[in-house]
Coordinates of C-alpha atoms in Angstrom, one line a residue:
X1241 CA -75.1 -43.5 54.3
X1242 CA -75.2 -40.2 52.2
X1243 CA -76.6 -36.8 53.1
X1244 CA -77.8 -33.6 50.9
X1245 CA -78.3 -30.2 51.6
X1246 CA -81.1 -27.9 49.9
X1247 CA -81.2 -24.9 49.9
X1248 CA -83.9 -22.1 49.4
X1249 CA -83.6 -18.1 49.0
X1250 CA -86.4 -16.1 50.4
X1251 CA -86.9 -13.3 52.9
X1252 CA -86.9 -14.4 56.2
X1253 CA -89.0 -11.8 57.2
X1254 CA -91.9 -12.7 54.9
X1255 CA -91.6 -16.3 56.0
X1256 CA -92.0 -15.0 59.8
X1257 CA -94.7 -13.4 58.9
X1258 CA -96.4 -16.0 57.2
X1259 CA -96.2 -18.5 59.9
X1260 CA -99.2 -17.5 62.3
X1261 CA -100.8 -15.6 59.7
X1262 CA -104.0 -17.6 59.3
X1263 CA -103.8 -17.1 55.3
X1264 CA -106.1 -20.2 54.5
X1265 CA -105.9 -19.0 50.6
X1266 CA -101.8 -20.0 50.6
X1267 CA -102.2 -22.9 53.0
X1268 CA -104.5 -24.2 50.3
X1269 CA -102.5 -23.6 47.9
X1270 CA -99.8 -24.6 48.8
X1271 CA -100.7 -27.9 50.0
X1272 CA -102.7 -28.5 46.6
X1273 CA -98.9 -27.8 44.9
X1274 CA -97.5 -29.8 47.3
X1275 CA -99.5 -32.5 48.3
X1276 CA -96.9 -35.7 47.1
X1277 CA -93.6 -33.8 49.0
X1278 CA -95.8 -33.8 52.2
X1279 CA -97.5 -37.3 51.8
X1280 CA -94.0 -38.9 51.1
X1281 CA -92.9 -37.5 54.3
X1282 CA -96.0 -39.0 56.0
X1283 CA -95.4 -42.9 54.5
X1284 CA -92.6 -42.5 56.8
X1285 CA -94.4 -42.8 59.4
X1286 CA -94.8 -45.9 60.9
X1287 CA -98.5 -46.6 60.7
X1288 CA -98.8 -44.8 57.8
X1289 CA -100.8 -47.6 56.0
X1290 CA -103.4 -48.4 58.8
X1291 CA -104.2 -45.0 58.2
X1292 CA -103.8 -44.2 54.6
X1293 CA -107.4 -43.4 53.7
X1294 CA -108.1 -41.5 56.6
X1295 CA -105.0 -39.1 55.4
X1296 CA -105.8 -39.0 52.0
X1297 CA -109.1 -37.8 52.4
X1298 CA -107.7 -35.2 54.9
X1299 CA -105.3 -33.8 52.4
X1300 CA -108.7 -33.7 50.3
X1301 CA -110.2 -31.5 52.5
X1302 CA -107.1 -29.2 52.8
X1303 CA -107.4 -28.6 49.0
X1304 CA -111.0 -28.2 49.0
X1305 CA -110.2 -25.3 51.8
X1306 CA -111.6 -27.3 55.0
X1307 CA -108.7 -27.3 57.9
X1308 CA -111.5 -28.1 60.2
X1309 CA -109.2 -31.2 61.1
X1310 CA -107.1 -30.9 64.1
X1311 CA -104.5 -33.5 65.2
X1312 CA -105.3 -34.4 69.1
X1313 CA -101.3 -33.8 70.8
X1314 CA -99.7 -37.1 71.7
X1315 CA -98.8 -36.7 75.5
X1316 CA -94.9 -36.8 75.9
X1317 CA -93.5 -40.0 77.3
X1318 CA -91.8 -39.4 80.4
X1319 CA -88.8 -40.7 81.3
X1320 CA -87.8 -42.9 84.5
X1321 CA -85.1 -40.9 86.1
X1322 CA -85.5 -43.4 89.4
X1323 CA -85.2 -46.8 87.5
X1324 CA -83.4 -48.7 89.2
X1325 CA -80.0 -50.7 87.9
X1326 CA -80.3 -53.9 86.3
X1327 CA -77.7 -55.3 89.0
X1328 CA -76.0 -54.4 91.8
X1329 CA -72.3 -53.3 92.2
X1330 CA -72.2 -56.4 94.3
X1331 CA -73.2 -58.7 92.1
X1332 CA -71.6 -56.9 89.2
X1333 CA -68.3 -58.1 90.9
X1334 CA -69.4 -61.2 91.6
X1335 CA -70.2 -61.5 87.6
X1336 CA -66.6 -60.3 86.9
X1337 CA -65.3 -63.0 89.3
X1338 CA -67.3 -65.7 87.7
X1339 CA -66.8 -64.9 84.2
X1340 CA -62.7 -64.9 84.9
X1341 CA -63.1 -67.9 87.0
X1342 CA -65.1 -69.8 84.4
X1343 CA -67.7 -70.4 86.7
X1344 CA -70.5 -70.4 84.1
X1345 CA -72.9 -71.5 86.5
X1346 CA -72.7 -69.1 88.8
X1347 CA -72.6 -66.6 85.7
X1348 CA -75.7 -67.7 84.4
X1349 CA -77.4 -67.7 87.8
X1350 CA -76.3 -63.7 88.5
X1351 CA -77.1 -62.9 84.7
X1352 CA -81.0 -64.7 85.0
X1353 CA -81.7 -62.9 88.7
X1354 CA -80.4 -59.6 86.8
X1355 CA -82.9 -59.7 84.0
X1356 CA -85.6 -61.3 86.2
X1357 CA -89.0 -61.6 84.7
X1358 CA -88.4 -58.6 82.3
X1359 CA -86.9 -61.2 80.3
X1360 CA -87.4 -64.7 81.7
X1361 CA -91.1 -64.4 81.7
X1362 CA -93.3 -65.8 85.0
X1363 CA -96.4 -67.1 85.4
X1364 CA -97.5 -64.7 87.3
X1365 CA -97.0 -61.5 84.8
X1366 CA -99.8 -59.2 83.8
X1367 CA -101.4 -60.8 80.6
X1368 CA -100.2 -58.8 77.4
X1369 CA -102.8 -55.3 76.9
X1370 CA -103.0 -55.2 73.3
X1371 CA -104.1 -51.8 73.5
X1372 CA -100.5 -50.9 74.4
X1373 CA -99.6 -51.7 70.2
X1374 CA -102.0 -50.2 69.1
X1375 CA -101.4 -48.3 65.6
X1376 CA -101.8 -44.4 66.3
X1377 CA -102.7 -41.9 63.4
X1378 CA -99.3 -39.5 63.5
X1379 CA -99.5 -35.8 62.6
X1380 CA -99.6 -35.5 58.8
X1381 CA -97.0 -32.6 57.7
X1382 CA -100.0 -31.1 55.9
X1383 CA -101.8 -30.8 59.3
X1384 CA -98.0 -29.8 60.3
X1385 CA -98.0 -26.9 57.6
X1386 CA -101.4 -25.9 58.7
X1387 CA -100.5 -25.4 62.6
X1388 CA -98.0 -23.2 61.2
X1389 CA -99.5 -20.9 59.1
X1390 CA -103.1 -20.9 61.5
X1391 CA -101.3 -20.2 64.7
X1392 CA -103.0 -23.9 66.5
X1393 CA -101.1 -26.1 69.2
X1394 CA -98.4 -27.7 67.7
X1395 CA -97.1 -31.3 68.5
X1396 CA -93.9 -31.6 70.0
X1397 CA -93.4 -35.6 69.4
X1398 CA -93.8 -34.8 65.4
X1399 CA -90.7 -32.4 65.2
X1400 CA -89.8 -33.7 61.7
X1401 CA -93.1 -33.2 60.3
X1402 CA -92.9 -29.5 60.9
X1403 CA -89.5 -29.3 59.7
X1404 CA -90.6 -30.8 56.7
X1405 CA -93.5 -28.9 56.0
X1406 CA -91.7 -25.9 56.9
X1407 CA -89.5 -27.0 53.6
X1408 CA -92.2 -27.2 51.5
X1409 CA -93.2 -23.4 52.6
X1410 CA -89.8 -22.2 51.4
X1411 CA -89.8 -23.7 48.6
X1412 CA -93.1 -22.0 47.4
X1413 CA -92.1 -19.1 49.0
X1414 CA -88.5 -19.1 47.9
X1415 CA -86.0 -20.1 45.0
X1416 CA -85.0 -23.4 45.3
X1417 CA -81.4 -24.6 44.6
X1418 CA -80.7 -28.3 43.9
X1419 CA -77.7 -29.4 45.8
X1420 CA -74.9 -31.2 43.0
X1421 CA -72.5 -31.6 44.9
X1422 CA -73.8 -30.7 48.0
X1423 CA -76.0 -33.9 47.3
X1424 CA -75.0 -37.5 48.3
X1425 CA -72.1 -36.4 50.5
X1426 CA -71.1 -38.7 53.7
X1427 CA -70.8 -37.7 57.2
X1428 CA -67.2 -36.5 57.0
X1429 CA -68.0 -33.8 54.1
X1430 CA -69.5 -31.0 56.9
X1431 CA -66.0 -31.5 58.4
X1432 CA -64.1 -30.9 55.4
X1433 CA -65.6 -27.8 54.4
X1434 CA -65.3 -26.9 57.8
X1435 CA -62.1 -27.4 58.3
X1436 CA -60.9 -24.5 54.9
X1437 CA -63.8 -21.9 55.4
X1438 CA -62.8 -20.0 58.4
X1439 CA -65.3 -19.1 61.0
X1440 CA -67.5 -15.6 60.9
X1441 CA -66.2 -13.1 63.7
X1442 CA -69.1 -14.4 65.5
X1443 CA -66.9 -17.5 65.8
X1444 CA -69.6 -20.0 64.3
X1445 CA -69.0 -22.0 61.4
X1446 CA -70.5 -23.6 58.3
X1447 CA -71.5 -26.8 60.1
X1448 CA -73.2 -24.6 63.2
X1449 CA -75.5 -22.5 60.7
X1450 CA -76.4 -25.7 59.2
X1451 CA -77.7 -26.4 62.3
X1452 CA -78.9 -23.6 63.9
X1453 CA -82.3 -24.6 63.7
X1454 CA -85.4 -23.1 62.3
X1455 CA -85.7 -19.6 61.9
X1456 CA -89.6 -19.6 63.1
X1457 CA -90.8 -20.6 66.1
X1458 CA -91.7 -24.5 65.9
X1459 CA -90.8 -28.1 67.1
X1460 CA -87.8 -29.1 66.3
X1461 CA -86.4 -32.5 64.7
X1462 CA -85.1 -34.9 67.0
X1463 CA -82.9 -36.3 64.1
X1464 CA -83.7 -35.0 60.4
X1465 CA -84.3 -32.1 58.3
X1466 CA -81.2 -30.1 60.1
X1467 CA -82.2 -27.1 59.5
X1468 CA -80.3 -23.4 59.5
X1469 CA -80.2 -19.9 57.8
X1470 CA -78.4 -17.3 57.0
X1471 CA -79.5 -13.6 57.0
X1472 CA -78.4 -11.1 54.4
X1473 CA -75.9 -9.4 56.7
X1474 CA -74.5 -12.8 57.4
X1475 CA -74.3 -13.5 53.6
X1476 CA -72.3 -10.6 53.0
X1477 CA -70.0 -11.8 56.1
X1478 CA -69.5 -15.1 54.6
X1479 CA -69.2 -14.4 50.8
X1480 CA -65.3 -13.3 51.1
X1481 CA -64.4 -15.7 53.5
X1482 CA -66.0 -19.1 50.8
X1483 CA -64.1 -17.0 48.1
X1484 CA -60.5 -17.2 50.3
X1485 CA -61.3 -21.2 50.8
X1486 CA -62.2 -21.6 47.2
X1487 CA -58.6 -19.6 46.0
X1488 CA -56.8 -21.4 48.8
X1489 CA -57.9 -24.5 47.6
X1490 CA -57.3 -24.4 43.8
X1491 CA -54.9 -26.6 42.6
X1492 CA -55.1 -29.2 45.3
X1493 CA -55.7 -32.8 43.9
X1494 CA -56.5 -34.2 47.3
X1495 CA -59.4 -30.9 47.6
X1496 CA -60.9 -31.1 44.4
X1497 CA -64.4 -31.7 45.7
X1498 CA -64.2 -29.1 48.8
X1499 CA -63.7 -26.6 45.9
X1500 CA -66.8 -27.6 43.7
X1501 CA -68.7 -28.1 46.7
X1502 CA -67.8 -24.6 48.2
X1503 CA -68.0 -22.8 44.3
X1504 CA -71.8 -24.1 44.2
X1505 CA -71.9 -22.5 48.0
X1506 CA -70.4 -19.3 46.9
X1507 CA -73.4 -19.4 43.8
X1508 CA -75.9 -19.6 46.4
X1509 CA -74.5 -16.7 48.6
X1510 CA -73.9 -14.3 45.7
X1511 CA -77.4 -15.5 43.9
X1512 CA -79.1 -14.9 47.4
X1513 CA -77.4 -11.2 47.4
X1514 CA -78.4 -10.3 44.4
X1515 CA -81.6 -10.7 45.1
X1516 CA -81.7 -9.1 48.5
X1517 CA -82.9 -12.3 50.2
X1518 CA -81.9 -15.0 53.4
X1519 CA -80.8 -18.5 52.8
X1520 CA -82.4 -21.7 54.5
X1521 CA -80.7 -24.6 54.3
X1522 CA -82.2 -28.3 54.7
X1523 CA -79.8 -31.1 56.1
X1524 CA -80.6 -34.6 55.8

């Protein structure tokens, strides 16, 4: 599987004080620009197309300027801290001793009163409640954007809608720079970039600001966008320290890629200082 980071140069504090603005004029807007980014993120959802005409005509209304529509907040499923185990100690040893043994038949007889009717099935269960499967309309990352920028409740189960939306925010607010080869990299690349660009003084490194996490106030992702920043200051930190790697590197067959991947780093960090801005970087 094969990863990318984006990244986007803006001023932090203009995208702070954006979020919680209630500008309805750049919501629309930017929704109306960015309508396909958002609805692709919402076809990943997984009743997207039970509900696909109910969402289109709600993106409708966002570009017509009516964010009347409010997602109703999923309640949080709780988890069992007091289930119980699926077997005994007891009985685990019993299993062990069975299972050496041979003794398949008393195997089979710990393994079935283990599982019990979870899995066995009995005459006497509840009948199935349908209503437990049914499809539920998710949070669209429109609606997502728009909790953002109006200041409303935001849903915590939807974490990657926000963090998604949030990326289609910088990206009108910001500069965006296509990742080349920061694009289609595996799991270990993080690691190997880590592993030549020495930490900041505050001791973090390249793969903790790529997950720092978002720079406004929002639900984050249980799994993807990543997200992180960097702040001017922080730039200005990192710039000679990406340079050292890149010099350190040159030369080196077996680092040919850590240098192109840290010289289109270094691009970003000197563009981004140029310009007086932040970075915010998207991982996924």
């Amino acid at each position: 599987m094969s990863y990318s980071v984006t990244t986007y140069s803006l001023s932090l504090d203009k995208l702070q004080a954006v979020c919680g603005s209630g500008d309805t004029s750049l919501l629309q807007e930017i929704i109306t620009k960015e309508s396909e980014r958002l609805l692709g993120v919402d076809s990943m959802g997984e009743y997207f197309e039970d509900f696909e005409e109910e969402i289109e005509k709600e993106y409708e209304a966002y570009r017509q300027g009516n964010f009347s529509y409010q997602h109703e907040i999923w309640e949080p499923i709780e988890e069992d801290d007091d289930e119980e185990e699926i077997i005994s100690e007891e009985d685990r040893d019993k299993l062990l001793e069975a299972l050496k043994s041979g003794d398949n038949a008393t195997a089979a007889s710990l393994v079935e009163q283990a599982l019990g009717d979870d899995f066995f099935g009995d005459d006497d269960d509840e009948p199935y409640d349908e209503e437990d499967d049914q499809p539920q309309r998710e949070l669209t990352a429109g609606g997502a954007l728009a909790d953002l920028l109006l200041a409303r409740p935001t849903d915590p189960s939807f974490g990657y809608k926000y963090g998604y939306a949030l990326e289609a925010l910088c990206a009108h607010l910001g500069k965006t720079h296509h990742p080349a080869a920061w694009s289609a990299i595996n799991f270990r690349a993080i690691d190997a970039i880590k592993q030549v660009v020495p930490p900041m003084p505050s001791g973090e490194n390249i793969e903790g600001i790529l997950h720092r996490g978002s720079p406004v106030s929002m639900p984050q992702p249980d799994d993807f966008p990543s997200m992180g920043y960097l702040k001017l200051a922080e730039i200005e930190t990192l710039r000679p320290l990406v340079q050292k790697a890149i010099v350190a590197c040159d030369g080196n067959k077996e680092k040919e890629w850590e240098q192109e991947a840290l010289a289109e780093l270094q691009s970003w960090l000197d563009q981004a200082t140029d310009a007086g801005d932040d970075l915010v970087f998207f991982y996924y």
